[in-house]
Coordinates of C-alpha atoms in Angstrom, one line a residue:
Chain A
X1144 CA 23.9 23.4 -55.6
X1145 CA 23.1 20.1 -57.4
X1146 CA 20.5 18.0 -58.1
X1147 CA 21.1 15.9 -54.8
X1148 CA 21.2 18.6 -52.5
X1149 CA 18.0 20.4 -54.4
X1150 CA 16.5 16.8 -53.6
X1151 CA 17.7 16.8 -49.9
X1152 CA 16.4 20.8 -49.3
X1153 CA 13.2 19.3 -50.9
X1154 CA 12.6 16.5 -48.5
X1155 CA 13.3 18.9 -46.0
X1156 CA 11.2 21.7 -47.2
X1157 CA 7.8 18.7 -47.3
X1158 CA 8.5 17.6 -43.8
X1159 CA 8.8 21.1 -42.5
X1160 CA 5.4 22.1 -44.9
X1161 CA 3.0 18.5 -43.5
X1162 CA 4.3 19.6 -40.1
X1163 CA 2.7 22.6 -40.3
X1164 CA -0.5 21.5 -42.2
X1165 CA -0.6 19.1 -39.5
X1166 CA -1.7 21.5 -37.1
X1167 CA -3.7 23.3 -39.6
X1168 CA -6.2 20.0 -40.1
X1169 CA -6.1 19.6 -36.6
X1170 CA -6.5 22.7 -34.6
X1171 CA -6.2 23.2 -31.1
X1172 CA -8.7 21.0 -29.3
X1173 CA -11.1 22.8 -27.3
X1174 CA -11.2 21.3 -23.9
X1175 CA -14.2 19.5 -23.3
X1176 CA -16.2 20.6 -20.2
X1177 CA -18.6 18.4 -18.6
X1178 CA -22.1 18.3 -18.5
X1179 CA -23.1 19.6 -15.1
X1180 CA -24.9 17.4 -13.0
X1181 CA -26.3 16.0 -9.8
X1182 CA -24.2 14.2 -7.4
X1183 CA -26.6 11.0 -6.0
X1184 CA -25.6 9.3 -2.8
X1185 CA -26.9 7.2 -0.5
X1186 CA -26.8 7.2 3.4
X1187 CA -28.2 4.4 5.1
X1188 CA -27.7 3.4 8.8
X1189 CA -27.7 5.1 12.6
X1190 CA -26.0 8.4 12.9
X1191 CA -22.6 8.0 14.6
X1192 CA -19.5 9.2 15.7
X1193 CA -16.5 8.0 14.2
X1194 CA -16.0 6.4 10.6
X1195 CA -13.7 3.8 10.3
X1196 CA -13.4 0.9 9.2
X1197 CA -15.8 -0.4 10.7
X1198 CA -18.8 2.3 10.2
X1199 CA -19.5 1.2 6.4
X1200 CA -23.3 0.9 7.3
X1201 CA -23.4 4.0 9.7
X1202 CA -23.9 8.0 8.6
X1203 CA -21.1 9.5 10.6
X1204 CA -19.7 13.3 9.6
X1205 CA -16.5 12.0 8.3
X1206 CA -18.9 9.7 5.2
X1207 CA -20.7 13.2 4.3
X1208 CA -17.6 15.1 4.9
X1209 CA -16.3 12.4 1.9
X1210 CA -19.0 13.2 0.2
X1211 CA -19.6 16.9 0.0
X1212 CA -15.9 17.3 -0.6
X1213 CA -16.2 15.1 -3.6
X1214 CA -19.2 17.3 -4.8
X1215 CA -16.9 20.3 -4.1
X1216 CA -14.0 19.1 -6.0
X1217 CA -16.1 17.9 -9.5
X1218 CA -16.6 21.3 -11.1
X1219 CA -19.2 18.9 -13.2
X1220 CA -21.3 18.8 -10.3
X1221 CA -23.9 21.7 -9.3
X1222 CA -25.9 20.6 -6.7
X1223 CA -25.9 17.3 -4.5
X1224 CA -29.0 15.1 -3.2
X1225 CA -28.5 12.6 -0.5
X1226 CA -30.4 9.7 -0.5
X1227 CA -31.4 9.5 3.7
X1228 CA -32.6 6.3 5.4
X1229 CA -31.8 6.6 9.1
X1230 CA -33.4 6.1 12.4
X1231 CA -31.4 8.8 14.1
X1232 CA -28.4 8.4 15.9
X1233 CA -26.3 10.5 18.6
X1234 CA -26.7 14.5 19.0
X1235 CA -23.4 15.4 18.7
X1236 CA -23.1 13.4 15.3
X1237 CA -26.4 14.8 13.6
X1238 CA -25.1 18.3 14.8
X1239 CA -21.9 18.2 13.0
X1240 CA -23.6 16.7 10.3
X1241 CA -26.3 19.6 9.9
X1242 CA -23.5 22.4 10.4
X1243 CA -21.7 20.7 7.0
X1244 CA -24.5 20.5 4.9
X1245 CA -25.8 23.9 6.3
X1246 CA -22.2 25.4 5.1
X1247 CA -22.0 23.7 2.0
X1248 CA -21.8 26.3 -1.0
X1249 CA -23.8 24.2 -3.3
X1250 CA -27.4 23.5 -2.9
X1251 CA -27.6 19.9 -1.3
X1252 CA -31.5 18.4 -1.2
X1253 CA -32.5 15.6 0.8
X1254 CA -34.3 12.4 -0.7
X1255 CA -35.8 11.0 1.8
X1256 CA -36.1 7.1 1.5
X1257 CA -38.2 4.3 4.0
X1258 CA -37.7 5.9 6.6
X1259 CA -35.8 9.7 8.0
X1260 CA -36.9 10.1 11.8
X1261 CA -35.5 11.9 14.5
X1262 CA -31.7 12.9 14.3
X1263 CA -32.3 12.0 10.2
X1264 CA -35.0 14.8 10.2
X1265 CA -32.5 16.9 12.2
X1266 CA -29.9 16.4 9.6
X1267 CA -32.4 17.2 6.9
X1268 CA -33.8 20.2 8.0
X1269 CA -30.9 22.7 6.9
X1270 CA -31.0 21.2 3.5
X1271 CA -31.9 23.6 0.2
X1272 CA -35.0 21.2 -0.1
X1273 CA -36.7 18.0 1.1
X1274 CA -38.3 15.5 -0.7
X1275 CA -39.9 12.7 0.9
X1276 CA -42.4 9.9 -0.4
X1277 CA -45.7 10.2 1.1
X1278 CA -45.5 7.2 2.8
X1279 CA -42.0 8.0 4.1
X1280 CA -42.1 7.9 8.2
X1281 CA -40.6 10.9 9.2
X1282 CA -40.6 13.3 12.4
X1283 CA -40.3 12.0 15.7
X1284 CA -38.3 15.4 17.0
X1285 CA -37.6 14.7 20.5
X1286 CA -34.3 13.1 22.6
X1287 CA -34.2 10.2 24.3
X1288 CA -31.8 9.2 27.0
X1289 CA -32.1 5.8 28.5
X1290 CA -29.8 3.5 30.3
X1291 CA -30.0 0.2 32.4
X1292 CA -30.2 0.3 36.3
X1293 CA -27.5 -2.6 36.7
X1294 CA -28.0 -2.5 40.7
X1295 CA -30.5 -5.6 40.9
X1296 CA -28.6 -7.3 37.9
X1297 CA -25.3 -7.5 40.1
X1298 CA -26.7 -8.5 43.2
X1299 CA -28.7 -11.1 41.6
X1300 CA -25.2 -12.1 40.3
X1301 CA -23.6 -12.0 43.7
X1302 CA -21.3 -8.7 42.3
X1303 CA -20.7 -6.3 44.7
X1304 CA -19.4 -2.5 43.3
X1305 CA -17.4 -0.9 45.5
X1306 CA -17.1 3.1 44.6
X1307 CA -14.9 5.5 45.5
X1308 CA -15.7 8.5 43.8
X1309 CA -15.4 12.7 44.0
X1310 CA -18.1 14.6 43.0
X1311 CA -21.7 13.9 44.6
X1312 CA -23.4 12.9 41.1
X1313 CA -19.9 10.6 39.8
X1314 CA -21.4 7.3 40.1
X1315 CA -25.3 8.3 39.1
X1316 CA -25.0 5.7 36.5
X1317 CA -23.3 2.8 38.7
X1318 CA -27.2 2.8 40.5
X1319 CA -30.6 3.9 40.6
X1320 CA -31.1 7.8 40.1
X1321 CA -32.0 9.8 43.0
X1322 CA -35.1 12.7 42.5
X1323 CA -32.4 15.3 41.6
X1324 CA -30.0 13.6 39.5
X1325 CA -33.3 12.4 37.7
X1326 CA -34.3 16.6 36.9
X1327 CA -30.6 17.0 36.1
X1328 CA -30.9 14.5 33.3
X1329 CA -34.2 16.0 32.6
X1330 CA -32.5 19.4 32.4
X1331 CA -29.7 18.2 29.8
X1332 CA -32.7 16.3 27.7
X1333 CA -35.1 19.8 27.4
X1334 CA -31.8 21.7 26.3
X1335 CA -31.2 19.4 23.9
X1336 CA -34.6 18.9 22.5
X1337 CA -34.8 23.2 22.5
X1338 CA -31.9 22.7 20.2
X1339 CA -33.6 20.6 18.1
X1340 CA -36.3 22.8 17.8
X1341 CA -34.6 25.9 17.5
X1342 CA -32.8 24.1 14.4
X1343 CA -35.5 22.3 12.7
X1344 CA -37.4 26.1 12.6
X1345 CA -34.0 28.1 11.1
X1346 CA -33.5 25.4 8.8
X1347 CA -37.6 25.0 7.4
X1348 CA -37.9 28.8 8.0
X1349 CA -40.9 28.1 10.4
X1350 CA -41.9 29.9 14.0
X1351 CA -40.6 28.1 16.9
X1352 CA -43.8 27.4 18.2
X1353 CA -45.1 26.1 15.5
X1354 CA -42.3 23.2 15.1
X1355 CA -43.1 22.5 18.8
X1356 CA -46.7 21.6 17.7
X1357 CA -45.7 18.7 16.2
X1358 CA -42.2 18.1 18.0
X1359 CA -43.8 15.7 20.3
X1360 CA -41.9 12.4 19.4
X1361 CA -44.5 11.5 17.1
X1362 CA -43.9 9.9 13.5
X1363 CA -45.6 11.5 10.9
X1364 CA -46.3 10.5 6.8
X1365 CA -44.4 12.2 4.4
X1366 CA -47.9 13.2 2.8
X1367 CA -48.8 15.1 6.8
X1368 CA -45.0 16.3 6.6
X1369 CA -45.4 18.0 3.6
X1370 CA -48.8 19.6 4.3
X1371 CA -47.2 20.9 7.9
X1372 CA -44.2 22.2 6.2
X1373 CA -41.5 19.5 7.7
X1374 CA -40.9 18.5 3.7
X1375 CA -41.2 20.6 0.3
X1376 CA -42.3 18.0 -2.2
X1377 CA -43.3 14.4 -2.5
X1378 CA -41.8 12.0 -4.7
X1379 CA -38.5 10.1 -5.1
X1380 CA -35.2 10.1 -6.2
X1381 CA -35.7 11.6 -9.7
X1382 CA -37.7 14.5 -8.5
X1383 CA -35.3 15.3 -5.7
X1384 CA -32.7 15.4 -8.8
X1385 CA -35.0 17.4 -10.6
X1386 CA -35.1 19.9 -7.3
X1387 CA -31.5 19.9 -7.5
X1388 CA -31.5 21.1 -10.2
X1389 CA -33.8 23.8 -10.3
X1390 CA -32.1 25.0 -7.4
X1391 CA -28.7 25.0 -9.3
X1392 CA -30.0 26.8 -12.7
X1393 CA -28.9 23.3 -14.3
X1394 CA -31.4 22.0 -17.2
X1395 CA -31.8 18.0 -17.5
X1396 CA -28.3 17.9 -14.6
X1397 CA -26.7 14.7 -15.4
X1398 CA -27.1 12.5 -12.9
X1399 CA -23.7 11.3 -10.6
X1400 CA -23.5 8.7 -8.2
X1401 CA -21.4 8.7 -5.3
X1402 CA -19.0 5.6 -4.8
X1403 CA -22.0 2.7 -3.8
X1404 CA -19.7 1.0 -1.4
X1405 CA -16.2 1.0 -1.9
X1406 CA -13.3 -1.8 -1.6
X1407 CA -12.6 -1.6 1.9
X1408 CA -16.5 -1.2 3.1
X1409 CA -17.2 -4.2 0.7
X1410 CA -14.2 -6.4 2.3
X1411 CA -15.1 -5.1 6.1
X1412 CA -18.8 -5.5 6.0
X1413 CA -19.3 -9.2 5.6
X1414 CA -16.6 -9.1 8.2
X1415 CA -17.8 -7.1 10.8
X1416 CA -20.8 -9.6 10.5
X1417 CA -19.0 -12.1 10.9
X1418 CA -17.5 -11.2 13.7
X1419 CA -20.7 -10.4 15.6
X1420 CA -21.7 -13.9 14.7
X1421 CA -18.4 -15.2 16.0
X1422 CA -19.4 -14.0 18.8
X1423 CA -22.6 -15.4 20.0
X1424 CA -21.6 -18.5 19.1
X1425 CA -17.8 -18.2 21.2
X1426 CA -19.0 -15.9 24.1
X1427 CA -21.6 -17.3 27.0
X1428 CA -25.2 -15.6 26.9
X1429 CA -24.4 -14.2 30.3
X1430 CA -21.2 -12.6 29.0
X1431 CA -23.2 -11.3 26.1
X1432 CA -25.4 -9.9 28.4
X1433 CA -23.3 -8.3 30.6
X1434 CA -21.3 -6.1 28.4
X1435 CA -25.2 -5.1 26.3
X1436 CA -25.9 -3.7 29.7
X1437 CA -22.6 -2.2 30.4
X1438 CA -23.4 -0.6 27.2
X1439 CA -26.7 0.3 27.9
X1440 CA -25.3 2.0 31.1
X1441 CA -23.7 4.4 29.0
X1442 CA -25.8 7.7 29.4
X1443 CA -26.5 9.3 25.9
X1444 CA -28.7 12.1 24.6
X1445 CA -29.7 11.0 21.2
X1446 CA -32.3 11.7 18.6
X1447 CA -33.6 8.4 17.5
X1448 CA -36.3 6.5 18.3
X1449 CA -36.8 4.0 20.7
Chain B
X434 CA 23.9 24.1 -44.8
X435 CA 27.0 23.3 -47.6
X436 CA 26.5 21.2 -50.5
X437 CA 28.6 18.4 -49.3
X438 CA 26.2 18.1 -46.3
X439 CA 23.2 18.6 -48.3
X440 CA 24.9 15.8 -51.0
X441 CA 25.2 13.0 -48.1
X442 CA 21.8 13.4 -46.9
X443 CA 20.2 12.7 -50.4
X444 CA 23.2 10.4 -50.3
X445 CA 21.9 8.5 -47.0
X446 CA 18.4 7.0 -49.3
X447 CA 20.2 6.9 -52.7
X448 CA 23.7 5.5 -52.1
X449 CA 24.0 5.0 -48.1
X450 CA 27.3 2.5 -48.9
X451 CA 29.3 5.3 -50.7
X452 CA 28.2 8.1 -48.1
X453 CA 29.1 6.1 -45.0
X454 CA 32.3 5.2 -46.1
X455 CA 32.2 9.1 -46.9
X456 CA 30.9 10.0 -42.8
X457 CA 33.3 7.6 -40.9
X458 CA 36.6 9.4 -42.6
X459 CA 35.4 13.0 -42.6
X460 CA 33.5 12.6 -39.3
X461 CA 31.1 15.7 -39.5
X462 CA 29.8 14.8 -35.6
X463 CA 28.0 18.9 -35.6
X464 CA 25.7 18.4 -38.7
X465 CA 24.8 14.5 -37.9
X466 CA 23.6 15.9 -34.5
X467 CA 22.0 18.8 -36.2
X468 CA 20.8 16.7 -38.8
X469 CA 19.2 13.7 -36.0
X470 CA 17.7 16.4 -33.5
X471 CA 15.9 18.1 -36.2
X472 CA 14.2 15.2 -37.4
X473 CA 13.3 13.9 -33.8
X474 CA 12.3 17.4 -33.3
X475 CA 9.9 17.3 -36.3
X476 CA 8.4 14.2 -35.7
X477 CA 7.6 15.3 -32.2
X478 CA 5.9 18.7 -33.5
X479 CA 4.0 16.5 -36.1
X480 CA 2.7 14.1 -33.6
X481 CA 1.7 17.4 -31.5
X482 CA 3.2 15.4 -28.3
X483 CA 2.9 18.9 -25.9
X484 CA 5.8 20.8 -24.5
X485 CA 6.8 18.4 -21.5
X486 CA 6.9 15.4 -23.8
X487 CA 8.6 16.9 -26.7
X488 CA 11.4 18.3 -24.4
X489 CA 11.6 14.6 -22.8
X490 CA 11.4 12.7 -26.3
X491 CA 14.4 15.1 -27.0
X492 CA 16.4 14.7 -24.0
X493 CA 16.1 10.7 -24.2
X494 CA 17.2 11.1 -27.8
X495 CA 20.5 12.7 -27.2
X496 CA 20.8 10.0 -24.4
X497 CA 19.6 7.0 -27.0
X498 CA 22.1 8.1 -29.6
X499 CA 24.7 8.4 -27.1
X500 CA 24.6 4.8 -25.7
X501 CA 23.1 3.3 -29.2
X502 CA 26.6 3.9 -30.5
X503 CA 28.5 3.0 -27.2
X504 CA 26.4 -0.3 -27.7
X505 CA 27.5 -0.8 -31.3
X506 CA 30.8 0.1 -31.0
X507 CA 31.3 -2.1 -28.4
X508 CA 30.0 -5.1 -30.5
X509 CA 31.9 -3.9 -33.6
X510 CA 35.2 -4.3 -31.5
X511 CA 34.2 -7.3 -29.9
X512 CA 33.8 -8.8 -33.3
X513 CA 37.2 -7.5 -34.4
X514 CA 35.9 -4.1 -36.0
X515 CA 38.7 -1.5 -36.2
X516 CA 36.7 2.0 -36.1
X517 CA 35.8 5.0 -34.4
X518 CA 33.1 6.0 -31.5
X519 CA 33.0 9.3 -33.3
X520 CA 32.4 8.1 -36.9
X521 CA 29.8 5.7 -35.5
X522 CA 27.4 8.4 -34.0
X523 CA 27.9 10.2 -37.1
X524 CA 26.6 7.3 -39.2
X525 CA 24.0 7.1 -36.7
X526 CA 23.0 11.1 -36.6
X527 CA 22.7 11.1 -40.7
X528 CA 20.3 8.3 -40.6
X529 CA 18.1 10.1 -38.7
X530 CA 17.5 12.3 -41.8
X531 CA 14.7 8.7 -42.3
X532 CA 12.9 10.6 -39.7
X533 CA 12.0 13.5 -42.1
X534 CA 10.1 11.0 -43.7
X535 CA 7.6 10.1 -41.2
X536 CA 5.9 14.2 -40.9
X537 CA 4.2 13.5 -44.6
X538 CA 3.5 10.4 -43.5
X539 CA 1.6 11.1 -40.6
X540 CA -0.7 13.9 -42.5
X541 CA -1.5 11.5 -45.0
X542 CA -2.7 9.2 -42.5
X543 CA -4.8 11.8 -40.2
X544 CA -6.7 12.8 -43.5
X545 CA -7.0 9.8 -45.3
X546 CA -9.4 6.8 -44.9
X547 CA -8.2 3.5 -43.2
X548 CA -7.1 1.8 -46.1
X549 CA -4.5 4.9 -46.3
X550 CA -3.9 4.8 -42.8
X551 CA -3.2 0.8 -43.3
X552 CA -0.4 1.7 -45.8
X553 CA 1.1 4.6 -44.1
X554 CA 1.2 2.0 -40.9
X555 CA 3.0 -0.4 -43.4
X556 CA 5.0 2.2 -45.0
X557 CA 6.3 3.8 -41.5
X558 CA 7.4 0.1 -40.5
X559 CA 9.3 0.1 -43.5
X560 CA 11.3 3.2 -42.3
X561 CA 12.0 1.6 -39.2
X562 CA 13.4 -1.5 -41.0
X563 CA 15.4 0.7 -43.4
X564 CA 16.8 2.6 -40.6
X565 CA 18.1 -0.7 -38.8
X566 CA 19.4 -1.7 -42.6
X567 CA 21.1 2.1 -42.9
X568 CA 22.7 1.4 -39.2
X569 CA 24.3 -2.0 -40.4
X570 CA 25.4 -0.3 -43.4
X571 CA 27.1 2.8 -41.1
X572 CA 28.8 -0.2 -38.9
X573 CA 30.1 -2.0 -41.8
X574 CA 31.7 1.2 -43.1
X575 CA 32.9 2.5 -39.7
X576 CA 34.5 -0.3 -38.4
X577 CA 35.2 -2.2 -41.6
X578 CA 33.5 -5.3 -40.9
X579 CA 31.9 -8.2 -43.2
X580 CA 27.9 -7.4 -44.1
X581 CA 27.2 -10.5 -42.0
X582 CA 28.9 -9.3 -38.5
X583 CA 27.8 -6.0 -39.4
X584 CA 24.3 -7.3 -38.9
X585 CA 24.9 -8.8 -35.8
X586 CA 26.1 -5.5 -34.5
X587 CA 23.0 -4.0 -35.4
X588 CA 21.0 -6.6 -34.2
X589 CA 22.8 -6.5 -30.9
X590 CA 20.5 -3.5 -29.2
X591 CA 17.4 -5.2 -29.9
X592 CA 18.7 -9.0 -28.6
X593 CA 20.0 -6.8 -25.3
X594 CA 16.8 -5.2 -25.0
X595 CA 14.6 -9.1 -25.4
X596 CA 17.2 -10.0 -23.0
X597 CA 16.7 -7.8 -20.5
X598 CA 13.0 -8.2 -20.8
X599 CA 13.2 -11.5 -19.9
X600 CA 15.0 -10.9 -17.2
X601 CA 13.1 -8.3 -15.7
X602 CA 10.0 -10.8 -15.8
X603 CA 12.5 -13.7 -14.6
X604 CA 13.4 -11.1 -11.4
X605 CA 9.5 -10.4 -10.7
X606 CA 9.0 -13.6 -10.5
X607 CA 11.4 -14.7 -8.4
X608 CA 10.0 -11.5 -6.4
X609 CA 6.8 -12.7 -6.1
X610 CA 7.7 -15.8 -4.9
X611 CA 9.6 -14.8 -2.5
X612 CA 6.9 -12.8 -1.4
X613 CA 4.3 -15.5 -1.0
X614 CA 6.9 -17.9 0.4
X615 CA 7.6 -15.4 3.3
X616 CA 3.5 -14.8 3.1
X617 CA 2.9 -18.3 3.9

């Protein structure tokens, strides 16, 4: 062999040797795992049915379905705390809402902002932990059902409605109640408020009867709330994170925010406003009013107040 | 490996004019592949580029070398070259021995300071730019053509691949506005 193919074996031999060095100054790179944390996020609005597009500024299940998935998919996250300012909203809503975060494997704790009454309290109570401000307004656990007698509305508008209906009780909401279709309404409101009981005491692990002492419809402080047993501590934000926490064995949890509002909630909002502005100023007062107590004439149980 | 092999690799950085003329008659189209693959293949183990990669980085470089010399051999006969397909991809595959180079380059640079890393940046541009000098020189031997239209050859790749860029923006624009034409 000569001198150029020594030279050539040579050449060969460094590549093949800085190669190797290569990955001996650079090792294997451990992967990096995440600091746990907390997921934050915020839920402002009625409690509703539904979700789309629209339903930016509403807590419906499918928004802490989102959410709660998101906290289940991030293996950086350990627990979750939802930031709660609602009025209420519809039974059926706040029920599914309550069966996810009652299901949900990681401890979930409720910070409870302005104001958490009614179906928000209902949503709350399965949580790990609450933590309310003391002077959050919070409580009111009762249903409401109300709806508008049209009868006198129409015939002061020269409508007549003419019904043709099966069932005796079919057209209870076309006019006034009678005495019995009054108790059957009565009936559906106790079963739903015995729910709502029954729920708030398996989720604050408290006798029934003592939730019904205070289950009266009445707001209460988060300072009285917490001394009854309705909330476990008092503070904000950061202690609820702190709970969180606790609760998930996590020391100083990083703290996460959920998407604030996204794309399509930011480009809708404004929109949907807009639209409700359009129409006062398009639609005739009377037209207005007509389909507010159409609406009205809707019979719902919900847990909100009123 | 036999010494004649061995002899035109060293030959490719110390006397690349003699060698090529050397490659395009004897056509040794096994060892320039052997030789380009394993110094793709190196390169791709230095850079640590992880399985997938490496196995497409290789794939695309039997492709590249296969249509690099289709490319120059169709500008070398164009320009009245009289030469081989064969002898070209050799020329090509032996100056792919260059890419030895760049291993002890890159560990330089991952353990020295910037000024180092400046000058191995400098010095791996200067590969590039021998390589495209080494592919002119393979051309002119290959296809027996004058230094200046064996530059033109070489050249031709990278003025195909401005062109096309150009065109591809050219196309998106038209695109586009053709979108907001129908749009509006």
């Amino acid at each position: 062999m000569g001198v150029k193919g020594l030279a050539a074996l040579l050449i060969m031999l460094v590549s093949v040797a800085a190669t190797g060095a290569v990955h001996l100054v650079f090792p294997e790179e451990e992967e990096v795992v995440p600091r746990e944390g907390v997921m934050v996020a915020n839920l402002q609005g009625a409690i509703e049915e539904g979700g789309g597009m629209f339903m930016a500024a509403a807590i419906s299940p499918q928004r802490v379905r989102e959410v709660l998935q998101q906290a289940e998919e991030d293996a950086s996250v350990g627990a979750v705390v939802l930031r709660i300012d609602s009025p209420g909203g519809s039974v059926a809503a706040s029920q599914q809402i309550s069966s996810l975060i009652k299901d949900f494997e990681k401890p979930v704790v409720i910070s409870m902002a302005d104001m958490v009454v009614s179906g928000g309290y209902y949503i709350s109570a399965p949580a790990d932990g609450i933590v309310a401000h003391p002077g959050t307004i919070t409580g009111s656990i009762g249903v409401i059902s109300t709806f508008v007698d049209l009868e006198g509305f129409l015939e002061n508008l020269g409508l007549e409605t003419d019904v043709i209906k099966s069932g005796e009780h079919k057209d209870m909401f076309s006019r006034s109640l009678t005495e019995e279709e009054r108790e059957l309404m009565q009936e559906l409101s106790d079963e739903a408020y015995n729910q709502f009981v029954e729920d708030v005491a398996r989720g604050r692990d408290l006798e029934i009867s003592r939730v019904e002492e205070f289950a009266t419809g009445e707001m209460i402080l988060g300072s009285k709330a917490e001394r009854i047993g309705l909330v476990d501590r008092l503070g904000g934000e950061e202690e609820a994170v702190e709970m969180a926490g606790e609760l998930a064995g996590i020391e100083d949890p990083a703290v996460k925010r959920y998407g604030e509002m996204g794309f399509w909630d930011m480009l809708i909002s404004p929109g949907f406003q807009a639209s409700s502005l359009l129409e006062h100023v398009v639609l005739p007062e009377e037209v207005i009013l007509m389909d507010k107590a159409k609406r009205g004439g809707e019979p719902r149980l919900r847990y909100e107040v009123r | 490996m036999n010494n004649r092999v061995l002899s035109w690799l060293t030959g490719v950085i110390s006397n690349p004019v003699t060698t090529f003329h050397e490659i395009s008659r004897e056509k040794p189209v096994g060892w320039a592949l052997a030789v380009y693959l394993a110094g793709v293949l190196l390169v791709l183990l230095a850079l640590d580029t992880g399985f997938l990669f490496a196995v497409f980085w290789l794939f695309f470089a039997v492709v590249g070398i296969v249509i690099l010399a289709g490319v120059f051999h169709l500008a070398a006969l164009l320009l009245g070259g009289r030469g081989g397909y064969t002898g070209m991809v050799c020329a090509l595959g032996f100056a792919g021995f260059l890419y030895f180079l760049i291993p002890p380059l890159y560990l330089l640079g991952v353990t020295g300071g910037i000024p180092v890393r400046l000058l191995v940046f400098a010095f791996t541009l200067l590969i590039m730019l021998w390589m495209l000098i080494l592919y002119a020189l393979g051309i002119k031997e290959n296809y027996q053509l004058t230094a200046g239209k064996s530059v033109v050859v070489a050249l031709t790749p990278l003025v195909l691949a401005g062109l096309s860029g150009v065109a591809a923006i050219l196309l998106l624009l038209v695109v586009v506005a053709f979108v907001v034409i129908l749009a509006v």
